Short mmCIF file of C-alpha atoms and ligand atoms in Angstrom, two decimals:
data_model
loop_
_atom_site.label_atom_id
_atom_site.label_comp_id
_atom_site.label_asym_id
_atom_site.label_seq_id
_atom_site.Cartn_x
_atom_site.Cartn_y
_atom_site.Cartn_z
CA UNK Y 1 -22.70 17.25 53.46
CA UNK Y 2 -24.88 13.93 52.44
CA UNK Y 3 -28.53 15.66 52.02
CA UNK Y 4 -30.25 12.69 50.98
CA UNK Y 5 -29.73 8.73 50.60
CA UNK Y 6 -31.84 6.49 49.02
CA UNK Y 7 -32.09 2.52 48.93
CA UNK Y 8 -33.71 0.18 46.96
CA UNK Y 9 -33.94 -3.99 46.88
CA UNK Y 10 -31.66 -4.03 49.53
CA UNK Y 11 -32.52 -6.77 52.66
CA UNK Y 12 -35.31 -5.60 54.35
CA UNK Y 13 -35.74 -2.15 52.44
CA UNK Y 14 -37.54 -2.28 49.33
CA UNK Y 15 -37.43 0.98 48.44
CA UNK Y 16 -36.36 3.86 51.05
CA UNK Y 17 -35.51 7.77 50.94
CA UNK Y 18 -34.38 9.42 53.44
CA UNK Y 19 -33.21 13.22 54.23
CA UNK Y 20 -29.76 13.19 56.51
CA UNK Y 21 -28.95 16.42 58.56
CA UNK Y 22 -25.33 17.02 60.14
CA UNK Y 23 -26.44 15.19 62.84
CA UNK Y 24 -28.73 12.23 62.18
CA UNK Y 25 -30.20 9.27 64.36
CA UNK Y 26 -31.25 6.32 63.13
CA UNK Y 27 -33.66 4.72 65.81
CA UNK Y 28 -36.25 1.10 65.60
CA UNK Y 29 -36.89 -1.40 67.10
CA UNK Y 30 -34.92 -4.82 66.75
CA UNK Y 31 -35.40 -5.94 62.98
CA UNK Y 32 -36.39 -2.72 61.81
CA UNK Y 33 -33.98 -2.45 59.07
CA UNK Y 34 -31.07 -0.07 60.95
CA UNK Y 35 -28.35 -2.23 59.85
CA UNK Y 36 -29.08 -2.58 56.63
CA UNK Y 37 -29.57 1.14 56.43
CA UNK Y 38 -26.04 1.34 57.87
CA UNK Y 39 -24.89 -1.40 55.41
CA UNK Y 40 -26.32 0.38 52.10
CA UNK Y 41 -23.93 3.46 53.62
CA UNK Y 42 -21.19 1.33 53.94
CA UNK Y 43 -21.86 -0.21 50.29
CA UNK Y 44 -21.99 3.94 49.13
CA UNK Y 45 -18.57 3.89 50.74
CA UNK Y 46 -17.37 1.22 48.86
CA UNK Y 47 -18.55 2.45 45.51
CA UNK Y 48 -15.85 4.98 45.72
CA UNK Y 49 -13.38 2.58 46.69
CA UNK Y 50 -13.23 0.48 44.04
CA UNK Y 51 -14.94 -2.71 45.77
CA UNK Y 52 -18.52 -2.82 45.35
CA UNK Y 53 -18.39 -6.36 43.32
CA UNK Y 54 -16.04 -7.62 45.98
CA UNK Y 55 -18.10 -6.40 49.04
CA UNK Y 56 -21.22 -7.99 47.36
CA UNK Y 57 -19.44 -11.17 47.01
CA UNK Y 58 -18.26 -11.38 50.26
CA UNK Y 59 -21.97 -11.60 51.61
CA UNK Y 60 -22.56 -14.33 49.27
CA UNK Y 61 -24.08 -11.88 46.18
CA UNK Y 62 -26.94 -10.13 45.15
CA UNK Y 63 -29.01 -12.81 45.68
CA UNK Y 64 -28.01 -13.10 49.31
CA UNK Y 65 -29.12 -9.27 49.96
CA UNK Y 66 -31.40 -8.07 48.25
CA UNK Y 67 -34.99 -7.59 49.04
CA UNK Y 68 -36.36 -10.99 49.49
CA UNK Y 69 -40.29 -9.32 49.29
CA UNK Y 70 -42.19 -8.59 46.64
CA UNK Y 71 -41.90 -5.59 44.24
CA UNK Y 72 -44.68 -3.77 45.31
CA UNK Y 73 -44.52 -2.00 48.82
CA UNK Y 74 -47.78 -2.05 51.15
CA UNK Y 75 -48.26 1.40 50.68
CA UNK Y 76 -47.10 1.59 47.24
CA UNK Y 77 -50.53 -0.93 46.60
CA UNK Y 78 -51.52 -3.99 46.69
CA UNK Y 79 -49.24 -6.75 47.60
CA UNK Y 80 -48.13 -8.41 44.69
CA UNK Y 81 -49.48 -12.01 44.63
CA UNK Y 82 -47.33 -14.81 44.18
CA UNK Y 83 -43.30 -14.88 43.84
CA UNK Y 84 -42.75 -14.57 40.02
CA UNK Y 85 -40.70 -11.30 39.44
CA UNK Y 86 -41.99 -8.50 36.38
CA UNK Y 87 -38.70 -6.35 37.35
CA UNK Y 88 -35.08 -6.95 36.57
CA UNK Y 89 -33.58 -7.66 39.49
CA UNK Y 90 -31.83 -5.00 41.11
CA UNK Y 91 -30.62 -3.21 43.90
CA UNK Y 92 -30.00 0.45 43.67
CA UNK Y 93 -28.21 2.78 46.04
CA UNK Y 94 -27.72 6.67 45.64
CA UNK Y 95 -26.59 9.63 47.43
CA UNK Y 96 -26.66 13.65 46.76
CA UNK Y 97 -25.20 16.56 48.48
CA UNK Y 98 -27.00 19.89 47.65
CA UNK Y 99 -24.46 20.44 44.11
CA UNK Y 100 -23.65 16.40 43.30
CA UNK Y 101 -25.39 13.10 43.71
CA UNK Y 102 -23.92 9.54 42.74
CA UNK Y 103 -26.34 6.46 42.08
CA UNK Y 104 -25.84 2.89 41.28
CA UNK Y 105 -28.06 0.24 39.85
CA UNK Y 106 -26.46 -3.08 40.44
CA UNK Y 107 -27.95 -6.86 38.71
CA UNK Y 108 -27.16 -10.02 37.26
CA UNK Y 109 -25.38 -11.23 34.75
CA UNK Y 110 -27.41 -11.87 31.81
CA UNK Y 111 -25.69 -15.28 30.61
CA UNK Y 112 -23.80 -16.42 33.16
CA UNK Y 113 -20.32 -17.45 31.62
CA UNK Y 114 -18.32 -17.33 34.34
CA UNK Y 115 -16.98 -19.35 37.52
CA UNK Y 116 -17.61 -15.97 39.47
CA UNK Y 117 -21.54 -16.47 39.44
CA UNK Y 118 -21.68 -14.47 42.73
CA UNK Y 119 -20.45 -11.43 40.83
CA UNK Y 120 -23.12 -8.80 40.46
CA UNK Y 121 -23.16 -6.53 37.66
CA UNK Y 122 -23.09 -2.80 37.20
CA UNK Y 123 -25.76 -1.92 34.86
CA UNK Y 124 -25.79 1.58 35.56
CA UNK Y 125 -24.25 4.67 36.80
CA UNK Y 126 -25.44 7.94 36.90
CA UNK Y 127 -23.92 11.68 38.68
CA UNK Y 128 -26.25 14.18 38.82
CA UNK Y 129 -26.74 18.13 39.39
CA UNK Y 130 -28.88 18.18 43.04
CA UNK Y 131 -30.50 16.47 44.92
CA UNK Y 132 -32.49 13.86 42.79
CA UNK Y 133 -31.25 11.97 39.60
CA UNK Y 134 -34.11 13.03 37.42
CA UNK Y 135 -32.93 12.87 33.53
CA UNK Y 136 -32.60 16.87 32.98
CA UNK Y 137 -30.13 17.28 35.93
CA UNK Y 138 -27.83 13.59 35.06
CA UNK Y 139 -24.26 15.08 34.15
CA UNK Y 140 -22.36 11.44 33.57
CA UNK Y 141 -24.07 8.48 32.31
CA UNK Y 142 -23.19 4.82 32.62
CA UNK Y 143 -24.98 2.21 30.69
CA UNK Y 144 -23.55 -1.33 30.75
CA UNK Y 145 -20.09 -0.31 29.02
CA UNK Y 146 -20.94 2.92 27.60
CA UNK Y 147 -20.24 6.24 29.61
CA UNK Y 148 -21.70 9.39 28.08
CA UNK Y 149 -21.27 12.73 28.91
CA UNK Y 150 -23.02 16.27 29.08
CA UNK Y 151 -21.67 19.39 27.31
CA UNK Y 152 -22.31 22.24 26.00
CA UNK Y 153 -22.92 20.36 22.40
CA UNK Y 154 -25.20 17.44 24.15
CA UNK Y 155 -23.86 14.18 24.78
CA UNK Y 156 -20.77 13.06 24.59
CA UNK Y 157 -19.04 9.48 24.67
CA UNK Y 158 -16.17 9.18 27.62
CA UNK Y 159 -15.60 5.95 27.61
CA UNK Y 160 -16.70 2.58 26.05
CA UNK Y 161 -16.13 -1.67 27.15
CA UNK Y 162 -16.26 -0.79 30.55
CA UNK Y 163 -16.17 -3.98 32.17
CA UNK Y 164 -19.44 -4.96 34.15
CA UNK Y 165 -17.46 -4.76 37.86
CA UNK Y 166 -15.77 -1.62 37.53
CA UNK Y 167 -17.40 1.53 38.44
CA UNK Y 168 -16.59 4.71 36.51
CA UNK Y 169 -15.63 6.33 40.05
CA UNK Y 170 -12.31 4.28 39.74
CA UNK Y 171 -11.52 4.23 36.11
CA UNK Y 172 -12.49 7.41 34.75
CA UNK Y 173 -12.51 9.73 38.03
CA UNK Y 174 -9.24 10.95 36.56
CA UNK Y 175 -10.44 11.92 33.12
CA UNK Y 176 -9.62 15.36 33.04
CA UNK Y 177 -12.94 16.36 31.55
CA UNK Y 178 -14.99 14.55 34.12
CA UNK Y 179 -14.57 17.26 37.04
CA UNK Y 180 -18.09 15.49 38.51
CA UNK Y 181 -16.71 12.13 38.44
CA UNK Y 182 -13.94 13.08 40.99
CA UNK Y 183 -16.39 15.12 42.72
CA UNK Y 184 -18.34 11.87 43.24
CA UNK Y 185 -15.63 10.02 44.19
CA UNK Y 186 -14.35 12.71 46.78
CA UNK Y 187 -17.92 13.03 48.63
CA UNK Y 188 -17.70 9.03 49.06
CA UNK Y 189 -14.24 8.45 50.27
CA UNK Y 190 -13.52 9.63 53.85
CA UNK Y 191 -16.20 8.30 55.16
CA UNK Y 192 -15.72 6.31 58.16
CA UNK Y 193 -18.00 3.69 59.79
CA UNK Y 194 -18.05 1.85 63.39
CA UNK Y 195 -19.85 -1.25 64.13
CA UNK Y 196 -16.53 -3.42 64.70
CA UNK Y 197 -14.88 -1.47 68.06
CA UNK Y 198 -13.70 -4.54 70.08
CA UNK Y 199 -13.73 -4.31 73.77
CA UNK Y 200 -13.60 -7.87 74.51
CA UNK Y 201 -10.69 -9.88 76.51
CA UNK Y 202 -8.59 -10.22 73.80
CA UNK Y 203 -9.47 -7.06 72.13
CA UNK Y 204 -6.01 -5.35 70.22
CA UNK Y 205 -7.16 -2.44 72.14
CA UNK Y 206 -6.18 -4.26 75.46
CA UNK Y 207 -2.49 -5.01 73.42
CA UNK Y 208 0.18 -2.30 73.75
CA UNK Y 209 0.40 -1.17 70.01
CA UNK Y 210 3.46 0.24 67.97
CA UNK Y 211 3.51 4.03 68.64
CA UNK Y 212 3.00 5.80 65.18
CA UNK Y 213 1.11 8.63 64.61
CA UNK Y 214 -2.44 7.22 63.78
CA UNK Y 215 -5.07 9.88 62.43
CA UNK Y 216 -7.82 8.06 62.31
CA UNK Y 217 -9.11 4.74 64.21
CA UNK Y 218 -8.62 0.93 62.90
CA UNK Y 219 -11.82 -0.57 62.26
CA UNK Y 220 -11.27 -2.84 65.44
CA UNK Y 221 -9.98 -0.31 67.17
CA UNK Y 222 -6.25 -1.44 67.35
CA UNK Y 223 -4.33 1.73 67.29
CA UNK Y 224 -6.27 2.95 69.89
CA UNK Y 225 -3.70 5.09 72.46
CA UNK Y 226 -1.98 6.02 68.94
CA UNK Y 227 -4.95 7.42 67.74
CA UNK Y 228 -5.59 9.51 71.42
CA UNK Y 229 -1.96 10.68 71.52
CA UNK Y 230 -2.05 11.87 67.82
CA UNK Y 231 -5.26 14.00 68.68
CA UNK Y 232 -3.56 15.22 71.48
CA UNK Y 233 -0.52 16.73 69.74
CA UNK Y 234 -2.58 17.97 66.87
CA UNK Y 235 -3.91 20.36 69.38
CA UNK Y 236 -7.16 18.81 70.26
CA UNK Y 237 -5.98 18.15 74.01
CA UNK Y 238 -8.97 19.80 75.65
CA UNK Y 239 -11.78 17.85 73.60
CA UNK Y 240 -10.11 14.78 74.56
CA UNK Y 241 -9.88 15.84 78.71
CA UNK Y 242 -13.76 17.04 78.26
CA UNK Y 243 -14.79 13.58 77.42
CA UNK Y 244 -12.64 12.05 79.56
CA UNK Y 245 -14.08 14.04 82.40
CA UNK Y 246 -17.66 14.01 81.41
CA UNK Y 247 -17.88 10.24 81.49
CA UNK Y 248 -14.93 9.49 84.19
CA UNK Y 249 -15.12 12.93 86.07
CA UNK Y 250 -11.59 13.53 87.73
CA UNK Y 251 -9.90 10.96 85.76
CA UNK Y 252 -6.82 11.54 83.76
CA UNK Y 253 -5.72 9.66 80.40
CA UNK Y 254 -2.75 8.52 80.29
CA UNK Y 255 -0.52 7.08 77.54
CA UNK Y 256 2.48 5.79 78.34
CA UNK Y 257 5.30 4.37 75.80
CA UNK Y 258 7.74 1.67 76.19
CA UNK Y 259 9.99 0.66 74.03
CA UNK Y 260 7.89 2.15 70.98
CA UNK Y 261 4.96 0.35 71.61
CA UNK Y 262 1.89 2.68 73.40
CA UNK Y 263 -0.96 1.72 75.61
CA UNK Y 264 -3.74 3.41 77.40
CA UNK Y 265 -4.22 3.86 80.89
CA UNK Y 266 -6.52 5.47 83.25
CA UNK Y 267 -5.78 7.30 86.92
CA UNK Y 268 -9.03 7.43 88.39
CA UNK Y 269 -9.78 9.50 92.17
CA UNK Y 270 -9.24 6.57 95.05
CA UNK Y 271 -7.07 4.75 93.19
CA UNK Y 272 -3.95 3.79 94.33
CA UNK Y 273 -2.39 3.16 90.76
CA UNK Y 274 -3.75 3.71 87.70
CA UNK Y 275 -5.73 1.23 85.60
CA UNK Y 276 -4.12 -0.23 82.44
CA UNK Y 277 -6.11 -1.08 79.58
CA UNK Y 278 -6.19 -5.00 80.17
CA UNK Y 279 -8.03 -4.20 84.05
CA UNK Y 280 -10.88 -1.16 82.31
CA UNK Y 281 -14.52 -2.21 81.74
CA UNK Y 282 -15.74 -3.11 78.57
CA UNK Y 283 -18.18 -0.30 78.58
CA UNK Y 284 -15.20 1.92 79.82
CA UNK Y 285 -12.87 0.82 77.01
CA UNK Y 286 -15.76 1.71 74.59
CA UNK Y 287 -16.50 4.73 75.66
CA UNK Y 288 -12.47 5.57 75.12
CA UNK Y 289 -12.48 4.17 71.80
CA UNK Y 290 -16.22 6.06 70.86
CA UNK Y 291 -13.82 8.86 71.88
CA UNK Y 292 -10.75 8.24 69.68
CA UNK Y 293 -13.28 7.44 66.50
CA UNK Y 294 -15.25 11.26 67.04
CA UNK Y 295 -11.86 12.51 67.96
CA UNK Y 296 -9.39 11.64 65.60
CA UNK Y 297 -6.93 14.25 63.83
CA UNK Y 298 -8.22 13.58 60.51
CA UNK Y 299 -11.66 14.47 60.08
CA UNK Y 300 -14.11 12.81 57.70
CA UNK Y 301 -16.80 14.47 56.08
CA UNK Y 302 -18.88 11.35 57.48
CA UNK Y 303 -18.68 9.14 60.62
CA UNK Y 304 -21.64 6.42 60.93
CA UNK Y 305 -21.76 4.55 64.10
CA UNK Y 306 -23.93 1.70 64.60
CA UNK Y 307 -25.25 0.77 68.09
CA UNK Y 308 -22.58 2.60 69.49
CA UNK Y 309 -24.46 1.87 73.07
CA UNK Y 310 -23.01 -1.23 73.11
CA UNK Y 311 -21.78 -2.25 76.50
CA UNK Y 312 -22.26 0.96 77.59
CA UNK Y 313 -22.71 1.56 81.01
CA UNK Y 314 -26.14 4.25 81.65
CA UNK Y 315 -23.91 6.98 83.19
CA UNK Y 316 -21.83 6.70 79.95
CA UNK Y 317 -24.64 7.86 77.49
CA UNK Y 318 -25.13 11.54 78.56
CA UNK Y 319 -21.34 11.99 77.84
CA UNK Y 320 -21.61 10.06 74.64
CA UNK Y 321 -24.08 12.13 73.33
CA UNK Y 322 -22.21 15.17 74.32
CA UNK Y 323 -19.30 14.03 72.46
CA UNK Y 324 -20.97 12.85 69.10
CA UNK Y 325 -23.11 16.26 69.53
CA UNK Y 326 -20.04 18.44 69.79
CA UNK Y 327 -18.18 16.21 66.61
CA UNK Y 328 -21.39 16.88 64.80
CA UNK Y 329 -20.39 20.44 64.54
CA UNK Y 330 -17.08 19.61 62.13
CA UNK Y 331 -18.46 16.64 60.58
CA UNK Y 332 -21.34 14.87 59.48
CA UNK Y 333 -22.87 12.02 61.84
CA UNK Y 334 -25.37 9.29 61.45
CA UNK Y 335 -25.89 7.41 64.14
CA UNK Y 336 -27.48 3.93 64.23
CA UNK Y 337 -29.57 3.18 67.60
CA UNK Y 338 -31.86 0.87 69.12
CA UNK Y 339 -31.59 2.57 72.38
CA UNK Y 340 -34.27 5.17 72.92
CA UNK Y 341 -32.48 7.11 75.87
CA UNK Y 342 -29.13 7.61 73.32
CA UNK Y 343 -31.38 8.81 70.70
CA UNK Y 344 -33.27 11.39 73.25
CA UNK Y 345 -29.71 12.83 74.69
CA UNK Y 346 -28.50 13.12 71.42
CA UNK Y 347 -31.00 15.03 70.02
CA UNK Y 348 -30.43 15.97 66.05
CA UNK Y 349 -32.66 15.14 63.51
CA UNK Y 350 -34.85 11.74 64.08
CA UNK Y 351 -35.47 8.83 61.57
CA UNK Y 352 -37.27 6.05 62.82
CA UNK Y 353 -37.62 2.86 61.08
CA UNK Y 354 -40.53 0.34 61.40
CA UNK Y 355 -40.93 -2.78 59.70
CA UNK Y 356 -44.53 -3.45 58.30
CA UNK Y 357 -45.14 -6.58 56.12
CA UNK Y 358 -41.34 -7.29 56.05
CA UNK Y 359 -40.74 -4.16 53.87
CA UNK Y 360 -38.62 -1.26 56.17
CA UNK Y 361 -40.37 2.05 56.07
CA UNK Y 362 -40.29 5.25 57.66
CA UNK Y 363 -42.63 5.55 60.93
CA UNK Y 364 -45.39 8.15 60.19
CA UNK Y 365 -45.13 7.99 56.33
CA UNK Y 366 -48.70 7.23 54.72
CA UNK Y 367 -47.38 6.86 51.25
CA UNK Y 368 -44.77 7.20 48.73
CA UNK Y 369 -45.51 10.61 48.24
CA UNK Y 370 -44.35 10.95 52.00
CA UNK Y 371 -40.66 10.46 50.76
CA UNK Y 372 -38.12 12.81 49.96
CA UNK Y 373 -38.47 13.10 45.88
CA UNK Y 374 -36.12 10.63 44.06
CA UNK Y 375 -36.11 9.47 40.16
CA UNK Y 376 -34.39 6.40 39.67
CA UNK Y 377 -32.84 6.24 36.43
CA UNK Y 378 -34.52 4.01 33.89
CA UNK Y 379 -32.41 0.87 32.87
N1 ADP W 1 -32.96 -10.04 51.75
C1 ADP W 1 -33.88 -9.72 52.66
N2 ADP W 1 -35.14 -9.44 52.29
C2 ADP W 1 -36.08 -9.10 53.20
N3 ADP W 1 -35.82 -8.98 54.51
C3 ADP W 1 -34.57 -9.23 54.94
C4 ADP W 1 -33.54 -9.60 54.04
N4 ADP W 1 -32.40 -9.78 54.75
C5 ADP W 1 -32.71 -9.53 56.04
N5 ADP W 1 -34.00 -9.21 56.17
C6 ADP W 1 -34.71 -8.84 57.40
O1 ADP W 1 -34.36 -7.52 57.67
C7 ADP W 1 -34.61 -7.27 59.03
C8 ADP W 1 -33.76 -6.10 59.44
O2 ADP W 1 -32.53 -6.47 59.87
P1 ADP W 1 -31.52 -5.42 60.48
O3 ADP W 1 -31.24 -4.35 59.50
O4 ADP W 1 -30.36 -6.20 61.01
O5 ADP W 1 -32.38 -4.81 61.69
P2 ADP W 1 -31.93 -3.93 62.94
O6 ADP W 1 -30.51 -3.53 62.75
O7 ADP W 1 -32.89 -2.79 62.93
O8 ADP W 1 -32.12 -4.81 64.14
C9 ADP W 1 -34.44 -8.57 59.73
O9 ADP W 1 -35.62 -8.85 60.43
C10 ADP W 1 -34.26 -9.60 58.61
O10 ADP W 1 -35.09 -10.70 58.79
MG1 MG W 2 -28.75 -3.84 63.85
#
């Protein structure tokens, strides 16, 4: 389980640690910094993957992301006058679980050389013992192209020229003496994140799609009734019906195939027929695909789910909350919310964001020393 994530130079957070529980909600108001909480996860996520530089790039580079205020917090000081920059910039994102913790410290090129001057750098790398990456617990090292690390004898060299966009998660998670490296990589992979469900006209959801089993949800929500029906047979029939009812009470899922292709349909008391998936609601069709995400036959140490509320109909939130409750108790959840009623059904542990002099911070934290303890590596 993630115990702790920690952000810095990134949007609207300038430097942010927070504690995560099995079930977490993120609340704020609009502009409070939830989605770019949500985004640093997702950036975590791609760390492991093997596309950090490339998800940077995509958003137009570190200079399009990171914290656009000045280096010193309101309640780390004073305000720092003027724009001119004493740091490196950076932007630094960790994680730990109670035995391993992974952090990055991403920045620019020094000499720019290249065509690709949206590339980012990594400058450093560092897995630790616990739950902060303070120097005595760091087991693996990266600086620049060197990766070091600790043995029994002190430190040792693992690997050298690494280039500046690959992280040691991909190329040396295999190193047979770097157990911790693959550790790393393991606790970020298998997360899963939701902020893209479609539910609109032309959603693929609404398309009948090619029946195969599916064990966990497109990011769009595509394989939808693939996804449902693979729960199904994997024995989860009755967590699926409980939804169902909560939210639709005497309605029955259906998922009917033709010709190897598989939709979703709902019979629903007073109906004549039942509904297919082009004639449900939007907040209906949601609440379905909120349902194959929690649901799905593969479980991920990690779901994240931001504004899930969307489109939601009110009756639809009690059931919601039920459901991500009840997933909570197999795998980690964060939720993302700007909805205050969500948040109160859902209960779990509570972090709520406020955004004071541009900077996000935690509501109700007077000062640094309010944070969860966290060392950033020295570049
Ligand atoms: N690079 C940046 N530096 C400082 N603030 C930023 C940066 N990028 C975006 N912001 C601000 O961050 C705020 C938080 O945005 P967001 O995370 O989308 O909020 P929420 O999801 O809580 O509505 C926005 O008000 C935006 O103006
Ligand atoms: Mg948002």
């Amino acid at each position: 389980m993630i115990r702790r994530l920690a952000i810095e130079g990134y949007r609207s957070i300038r430097d942010l640690v927070v504690d995560l529980e099995p079930l977490t909600v993120v609340t704020g108001a609009n502009g409070s910094g939830k989605s770019s909480l949500y985004r640093a996860l997702r950036l975590l996520a791609d760390c492991g993957e093997g596309r950090i530089i490339a998800s940077l790039a995509a958003v137009g580079g570190l200079d399009a992301v990171r914290w656009a205020g000045p280096e010193r917090g309101i309640l780390g000081g004073q305000v720092a006058q003027g724009t001119v920059r004493a740091k490196a910039v950076s932007l630094r994102l960790g994680v730990a679980t109670d035995e391993l913790g992974y952090a990055i410290d991403l920045g620019l090129p020094v000499a720019q050389q290249s065509a690709f001057d949206l590339d980012p750098e990594i400058k450093q790398e560092h897995v630790f013992a616990g739950l902060d990456p303070r120097p005595a617990g760091v087991l693996v090292e990266r600086t620049r192209g060197l990766v070091r690390m600790r043995g029994d004898g002190g430190w040792r060299t693992l690997g050298s020229g690494m280039h500046p966009w690959a992280s040691v998660l991909d190329e040396l998670a295999g190193h047979e003496e770097a157990a911790e490296l693959s550790g790393a990589r393991r606790m970020l992979r298998g997360w899963r994140f939701h902020d893209a469900l479609r539910t609109d006209r032309t959603a693929p959801a609404r398309q009948p799609q090619i029946a195969t089993r599916s064990v966990r949800l497109d990011d769009d929500g595509a394989n939808l009734a693939a996804v449902l029906r693979t729960t199904i047979e994997a024995g989860w029939g009755y967590e699926v019906s409980r939804a169902i009812d909560e939210a639709f009470p005497g309605s029955r899922l259906l998922l009917p195939a033709v010709d190897g292709r598989m939709s979703v349909a709902l019979e629903q008391p007073g109906m004549l027929r039942p509904l297919t998936v082009s004639e449900l609601s939007d907040g209906t069709l949601q609440y379905l695909l909120l349902v194959a995400a929690m649901l799905s036959a593969e479980k991920p140490s990690l779901v994240v789910l931001n504004e899930p509320e969307r489109s939601l109909h009110a009756d639809l939130v009690e059931p919601l909350a039920g459901l991500v409750r009840r997933a909570a108790e197999d795998t980690q959840v964060v939720v993302v919310t700007h909805q205050q009623r969500l948040a109160d059904a859902l209960g779990g542990a509570r972090v709520e964001l406020d955004k004071q002099g541009g900077e996000t911070l935690v509501a109700g934290r007077e000062g640094p020393l309010d944070q969860p303890s966290w060392h950033w590596p020295k570049r």
